[in-house]
mmCIF file of C-alpha atoms in Angstrom:
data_model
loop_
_atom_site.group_PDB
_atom_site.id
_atom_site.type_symbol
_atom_site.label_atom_id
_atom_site.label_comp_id
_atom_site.label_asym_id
_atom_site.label_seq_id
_atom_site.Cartn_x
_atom_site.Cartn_y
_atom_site.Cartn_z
ATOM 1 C CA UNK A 1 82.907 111.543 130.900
ATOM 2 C CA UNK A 2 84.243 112.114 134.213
ATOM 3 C CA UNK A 3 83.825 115.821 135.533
ATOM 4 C CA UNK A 4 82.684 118.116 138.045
ATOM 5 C CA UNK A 5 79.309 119.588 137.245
ATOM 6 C CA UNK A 6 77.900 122.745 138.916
ATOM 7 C CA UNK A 7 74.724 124.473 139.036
ATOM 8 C CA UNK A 8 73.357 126.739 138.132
ATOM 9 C CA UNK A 9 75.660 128.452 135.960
ATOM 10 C CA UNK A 10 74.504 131.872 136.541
ATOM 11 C CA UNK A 11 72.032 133.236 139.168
ATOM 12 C CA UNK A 12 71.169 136.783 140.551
ATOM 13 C CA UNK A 13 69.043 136.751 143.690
ATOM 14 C CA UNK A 14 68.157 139.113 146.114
ATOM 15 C CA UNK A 15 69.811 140.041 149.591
ATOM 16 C CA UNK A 16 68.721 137.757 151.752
ATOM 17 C CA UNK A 17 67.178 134.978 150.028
ATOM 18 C CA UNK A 18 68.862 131.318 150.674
ATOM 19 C CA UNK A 19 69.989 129.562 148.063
ATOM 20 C CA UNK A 20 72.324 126.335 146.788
ATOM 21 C CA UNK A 21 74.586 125.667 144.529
ATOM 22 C CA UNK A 22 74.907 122.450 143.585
ATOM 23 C CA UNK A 23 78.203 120.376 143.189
ATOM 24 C CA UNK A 24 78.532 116.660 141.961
ATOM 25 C CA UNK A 25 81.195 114.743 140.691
ATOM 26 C CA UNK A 26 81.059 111.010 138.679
ATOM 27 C CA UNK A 27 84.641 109.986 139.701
ATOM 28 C CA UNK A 28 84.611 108.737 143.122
ATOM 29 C CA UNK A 29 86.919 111.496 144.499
ATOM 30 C CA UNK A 30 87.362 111.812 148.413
ATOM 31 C CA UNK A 31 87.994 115.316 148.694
ATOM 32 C CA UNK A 32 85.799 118.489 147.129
ATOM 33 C CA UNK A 33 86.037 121.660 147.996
ATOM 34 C CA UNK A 34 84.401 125.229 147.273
ATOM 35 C CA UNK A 35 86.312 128.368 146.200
ATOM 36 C CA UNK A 36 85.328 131.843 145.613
ATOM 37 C CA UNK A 37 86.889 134.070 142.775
ATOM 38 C CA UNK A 38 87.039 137.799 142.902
ATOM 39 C CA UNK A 39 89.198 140.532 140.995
ATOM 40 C CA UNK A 40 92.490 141.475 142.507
ATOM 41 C CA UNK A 41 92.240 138.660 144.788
ATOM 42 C CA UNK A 42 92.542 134.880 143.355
ATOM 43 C CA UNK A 43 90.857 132.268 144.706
ATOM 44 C CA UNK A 44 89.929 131.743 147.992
ATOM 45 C CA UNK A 45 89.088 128.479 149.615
ATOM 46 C CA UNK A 46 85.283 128.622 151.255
ATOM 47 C CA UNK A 47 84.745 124.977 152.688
ATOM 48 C CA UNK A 48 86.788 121.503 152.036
ATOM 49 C CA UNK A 49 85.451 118.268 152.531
ATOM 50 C CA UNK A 50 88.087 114.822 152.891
ATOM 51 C CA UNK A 51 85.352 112.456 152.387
ATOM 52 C CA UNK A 52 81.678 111.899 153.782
ATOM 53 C CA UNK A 53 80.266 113.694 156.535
ATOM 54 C CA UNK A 54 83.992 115.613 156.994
ATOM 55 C CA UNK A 55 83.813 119.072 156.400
ATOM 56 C CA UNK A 56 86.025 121.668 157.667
ATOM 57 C CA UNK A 57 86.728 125.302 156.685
ATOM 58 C CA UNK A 58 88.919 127.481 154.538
ATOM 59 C CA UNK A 59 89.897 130.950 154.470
ATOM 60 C CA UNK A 60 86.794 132.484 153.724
ATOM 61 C CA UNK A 61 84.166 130.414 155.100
ATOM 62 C CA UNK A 62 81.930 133.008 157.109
ATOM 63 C CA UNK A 63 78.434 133.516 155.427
ATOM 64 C CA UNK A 64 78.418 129.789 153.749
ATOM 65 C CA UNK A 65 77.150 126.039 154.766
ATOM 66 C CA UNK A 66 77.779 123.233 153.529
ATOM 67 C CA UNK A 67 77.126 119.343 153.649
ATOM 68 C CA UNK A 68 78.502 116.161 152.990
ATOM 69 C CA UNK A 69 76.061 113.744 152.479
ATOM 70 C CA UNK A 70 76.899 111.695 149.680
ATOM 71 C CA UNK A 71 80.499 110.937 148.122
ATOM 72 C CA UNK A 72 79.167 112.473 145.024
ATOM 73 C CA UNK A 73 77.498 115.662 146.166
ATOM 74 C CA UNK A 74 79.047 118.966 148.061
ATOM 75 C CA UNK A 75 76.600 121.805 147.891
ATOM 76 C CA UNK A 76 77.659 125.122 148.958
ATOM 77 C CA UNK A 77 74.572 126.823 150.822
ATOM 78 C CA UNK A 78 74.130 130.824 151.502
ATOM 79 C CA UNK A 79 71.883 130.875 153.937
ATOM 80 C CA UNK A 80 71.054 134.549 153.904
ATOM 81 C CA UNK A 81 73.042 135.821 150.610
ATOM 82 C CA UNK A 82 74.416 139.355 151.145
ATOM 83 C CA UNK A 83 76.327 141.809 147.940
ATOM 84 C CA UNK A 84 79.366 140.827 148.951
ATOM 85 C CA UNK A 85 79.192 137.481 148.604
ATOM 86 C CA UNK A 86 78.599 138.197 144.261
ATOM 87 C CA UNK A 87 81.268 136.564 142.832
ATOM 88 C CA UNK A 88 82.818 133.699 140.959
ATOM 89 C CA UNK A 89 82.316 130.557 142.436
ATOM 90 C CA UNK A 90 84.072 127.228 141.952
ATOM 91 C CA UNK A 91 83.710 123.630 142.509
ATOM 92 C CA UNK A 92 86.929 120.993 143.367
ATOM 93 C CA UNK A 93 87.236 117.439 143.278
ATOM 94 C CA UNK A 94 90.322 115.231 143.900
ATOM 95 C CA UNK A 95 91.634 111.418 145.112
ATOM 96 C CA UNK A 96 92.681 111.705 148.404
ATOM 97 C CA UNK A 97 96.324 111.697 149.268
ATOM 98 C CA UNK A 98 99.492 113.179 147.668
ATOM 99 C CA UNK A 99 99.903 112.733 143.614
ATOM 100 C CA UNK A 100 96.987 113.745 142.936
ATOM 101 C CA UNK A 101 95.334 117.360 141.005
ATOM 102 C CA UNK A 102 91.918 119.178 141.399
ATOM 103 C CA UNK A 103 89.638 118.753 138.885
ATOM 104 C CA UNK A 104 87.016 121.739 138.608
ATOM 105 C CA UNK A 105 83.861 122.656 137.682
ATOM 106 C CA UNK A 106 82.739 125.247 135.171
ATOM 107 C CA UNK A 107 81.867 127.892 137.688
ATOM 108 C CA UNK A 108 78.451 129.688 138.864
ATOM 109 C CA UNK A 109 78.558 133.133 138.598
ATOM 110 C CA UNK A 110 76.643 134.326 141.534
ATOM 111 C CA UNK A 111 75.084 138.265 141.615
ATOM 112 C CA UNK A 112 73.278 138.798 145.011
ATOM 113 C CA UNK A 113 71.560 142.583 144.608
ATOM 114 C CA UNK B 1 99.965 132.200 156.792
ATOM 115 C CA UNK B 2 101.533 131.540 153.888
ATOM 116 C CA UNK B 3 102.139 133.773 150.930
ATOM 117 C CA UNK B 4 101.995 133.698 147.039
ATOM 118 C CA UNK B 5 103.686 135.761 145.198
ATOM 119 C CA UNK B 6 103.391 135.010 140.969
ATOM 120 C CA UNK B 7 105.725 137.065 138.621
ATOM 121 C CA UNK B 8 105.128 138.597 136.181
ATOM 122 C CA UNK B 9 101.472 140.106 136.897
ATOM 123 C CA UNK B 10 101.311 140.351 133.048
ATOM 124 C CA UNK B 11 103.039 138.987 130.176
ATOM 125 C CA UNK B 12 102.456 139.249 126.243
ATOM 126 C CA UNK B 13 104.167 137.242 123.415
ATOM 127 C CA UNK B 14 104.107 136.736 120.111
ATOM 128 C CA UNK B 15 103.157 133.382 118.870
ATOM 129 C CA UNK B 16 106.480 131.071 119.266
ATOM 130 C CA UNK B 17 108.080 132.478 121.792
ATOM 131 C CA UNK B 18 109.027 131.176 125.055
ATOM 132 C CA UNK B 19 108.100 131.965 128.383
ATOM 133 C CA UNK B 20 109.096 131.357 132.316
ATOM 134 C CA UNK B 21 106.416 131.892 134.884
ATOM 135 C CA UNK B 22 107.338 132.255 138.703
ATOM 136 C CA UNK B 23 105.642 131.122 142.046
ATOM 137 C CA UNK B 24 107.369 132.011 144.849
ATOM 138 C CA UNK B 25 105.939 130.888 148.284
ATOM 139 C CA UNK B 26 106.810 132.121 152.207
ATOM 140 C CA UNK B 27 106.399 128.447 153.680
ATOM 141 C CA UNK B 28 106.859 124.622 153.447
ATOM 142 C CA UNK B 29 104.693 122.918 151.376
ATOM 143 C CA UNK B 30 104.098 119.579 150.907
ATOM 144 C CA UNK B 31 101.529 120.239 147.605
ATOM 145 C CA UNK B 32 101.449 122.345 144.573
ATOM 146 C CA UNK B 33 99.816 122.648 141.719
ATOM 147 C CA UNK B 34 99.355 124.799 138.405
ATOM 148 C CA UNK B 35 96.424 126.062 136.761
ATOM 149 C CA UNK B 36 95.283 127.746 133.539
ATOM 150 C CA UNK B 37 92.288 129.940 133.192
ATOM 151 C CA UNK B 38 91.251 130.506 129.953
ATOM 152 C CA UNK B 39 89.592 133.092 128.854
ATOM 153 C CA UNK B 40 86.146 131.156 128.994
ATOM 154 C CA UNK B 41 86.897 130.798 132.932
ATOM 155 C CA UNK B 42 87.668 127.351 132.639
ATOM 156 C CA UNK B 43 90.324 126.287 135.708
ATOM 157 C CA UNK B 44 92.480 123.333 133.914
ATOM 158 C CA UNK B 45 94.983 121.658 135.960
ATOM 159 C CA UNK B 46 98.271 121.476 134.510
ATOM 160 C CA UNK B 47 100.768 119.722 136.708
ATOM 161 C CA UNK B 48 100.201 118.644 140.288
ATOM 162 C CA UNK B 49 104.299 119.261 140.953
ATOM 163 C CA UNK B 50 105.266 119.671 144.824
ATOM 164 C CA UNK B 51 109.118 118.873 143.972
ATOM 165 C CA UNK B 52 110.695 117.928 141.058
ATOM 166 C CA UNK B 53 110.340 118.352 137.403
ATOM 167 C CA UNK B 54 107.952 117.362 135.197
ATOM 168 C CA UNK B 55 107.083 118.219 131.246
ATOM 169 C CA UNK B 56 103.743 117.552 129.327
ATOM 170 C CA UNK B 57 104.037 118.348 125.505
ATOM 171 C CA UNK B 58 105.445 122.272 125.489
ATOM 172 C CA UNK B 59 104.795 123.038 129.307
ATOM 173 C CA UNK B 60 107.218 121.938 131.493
ATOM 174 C CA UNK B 61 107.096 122.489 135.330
ATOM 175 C CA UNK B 62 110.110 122.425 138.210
ATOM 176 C CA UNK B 63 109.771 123.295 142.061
ATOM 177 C CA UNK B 64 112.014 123.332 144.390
ATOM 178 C CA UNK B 65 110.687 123.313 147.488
ATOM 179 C CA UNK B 66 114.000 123.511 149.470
ATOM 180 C CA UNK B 67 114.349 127.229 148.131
ATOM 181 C CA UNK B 68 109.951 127.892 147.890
ATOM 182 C CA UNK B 69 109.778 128.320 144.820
ATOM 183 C CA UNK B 70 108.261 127.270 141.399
ATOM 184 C CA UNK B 71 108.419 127.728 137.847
ATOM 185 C CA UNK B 72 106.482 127.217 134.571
ATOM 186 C CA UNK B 73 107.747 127.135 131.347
ATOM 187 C CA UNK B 74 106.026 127.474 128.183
ATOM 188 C CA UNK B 75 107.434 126.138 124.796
ATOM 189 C CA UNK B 76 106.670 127.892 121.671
ATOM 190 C CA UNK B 77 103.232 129.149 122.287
ATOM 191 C CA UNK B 78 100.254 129.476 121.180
ATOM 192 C CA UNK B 79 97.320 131.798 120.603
ATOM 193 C CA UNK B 80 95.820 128.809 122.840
ATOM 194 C CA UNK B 81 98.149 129.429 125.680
ATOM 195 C CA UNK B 82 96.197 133.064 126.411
ATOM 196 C CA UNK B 83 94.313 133.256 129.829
ATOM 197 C CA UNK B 84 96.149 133.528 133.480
ATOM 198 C CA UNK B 85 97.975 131.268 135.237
ATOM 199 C CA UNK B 86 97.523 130.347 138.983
ATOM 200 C CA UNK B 87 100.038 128.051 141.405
ATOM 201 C CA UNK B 88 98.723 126.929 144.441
ATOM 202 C CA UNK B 89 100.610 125.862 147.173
ATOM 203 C CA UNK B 90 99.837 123.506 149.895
ATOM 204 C CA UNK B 91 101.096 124.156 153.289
ATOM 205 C CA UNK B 92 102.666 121.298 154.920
ATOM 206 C CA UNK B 93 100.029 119.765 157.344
ATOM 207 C CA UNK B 94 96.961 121.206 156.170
ATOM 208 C CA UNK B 95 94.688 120.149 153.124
ATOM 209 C CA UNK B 96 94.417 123.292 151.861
ATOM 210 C CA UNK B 97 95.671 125.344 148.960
ATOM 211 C CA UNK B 98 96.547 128.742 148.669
ATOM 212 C CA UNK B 99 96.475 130.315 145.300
ATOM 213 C CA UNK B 100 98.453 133.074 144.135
ATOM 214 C CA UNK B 101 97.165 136.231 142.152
ATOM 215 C CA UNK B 102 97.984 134.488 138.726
ATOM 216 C CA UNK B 103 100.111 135.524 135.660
ATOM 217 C CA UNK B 104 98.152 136.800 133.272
ATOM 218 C CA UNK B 105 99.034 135.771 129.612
ATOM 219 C CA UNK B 106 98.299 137.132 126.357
ATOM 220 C CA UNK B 107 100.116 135.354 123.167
ATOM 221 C CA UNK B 108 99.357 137.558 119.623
ATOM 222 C CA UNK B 109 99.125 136.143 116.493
#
């Protein structure tokens, strides 16, 4: 089945402590990307990616990391997690090129105390 | 940068009725796409639609782009239909996508 899996699903951590979230996707898309969802505000774009080793940032991207590695893989990294970073957090995929949708993941609800 | 401006914030319906969602944008874009959220969380794309028209089953979807905006339609709906609904422009040039605040839709038995 062709999809965008995240992980974990949920997580609370503590202020401070790194952590990933892990982003894959089984259909050979070029671009991924990371967003963050909070109340009142949407979704915001963290970090987008146009294929291996490309990376480049969005409108929120102070705070995160991430890495493009592999074609299939886009982990979004919080090096030193603070409270305001506790939100709603969303994995992209898509072809490359105009015509073409996102396909997301599930989300990973992130609570950093 | 560009803005995103959805009408209306809220909406409610009774099953069957008929509905027209609005995106309005402040830029040119050379993307755009609509999303539902239902109330799981779950971001479904609906139509990737920078210009045109386009229909799928009861949702139908036009933008003009010329005049910045966008609209959604929804068909006789459903209990189904419930959640919010985002559009998300793309600014000519850049890769990105800005979303707006979403309509938020709740159809009633």
């Amino acid at each position: 089945e062709a999809q965008v899996t995240q992980n974990p699903r949920y997580l609370i951590t503590v202020t401070g402590k790194k952590l990933t979230v892990t982003c894959s996707q089984n259909m050979n898309h070029e671009y991924m990307s990371w967003y963050r969802q909070d109340p009142g505000l949407g979704l915001r774009q963290i970090y987008y990616s146009m294929n291996v080793e490309v990376t480049d940032k969005g409108d929120v991207p102070e705070g995160y990391k991430v890495s493009r590695k592999e074609k299939r893989n886009f982990p979004l990294i919080l090096e030193s997690p603070s409270p305001n970073q506790t939100s709603l957090y969303f994995c992209a995929s898509s072809l490359q090129g105009r015509g073409y949708g996102y396909t997301f993941g599930s989300g990973t609800r992130l609570t950093v105390v | 940068g560009i803005q995103v401006e959805q009408s209306p914030p809220d909406l409610i319906l009774q099953e069957g009725a008929n509905s027209t969602l609005r995106c309005n944008f402040s830029d040119s874009v050379n993307n755009l796409q609509w999303f539902h959220q239902n109330p799981w969380g779950q971001l479904i794309n609906l139509f990737y639609i920078p210009s045109g028209t386009k229909q799928n089953g009861r949702l139908s979807a036009t933008t003009v782009a010329t005049e910045r905006y966008s609209l959604l339609y929804i068909s006789s709906s459903q209990t189904t239909d419930s959640g919010v609904y985002f559009c998300a422009p793309g600014p000519s040039g850049t890769y990105k996508y800005i979303f707006g605040t979403g309509t938020r839709l709740k159809v009633l038995a």
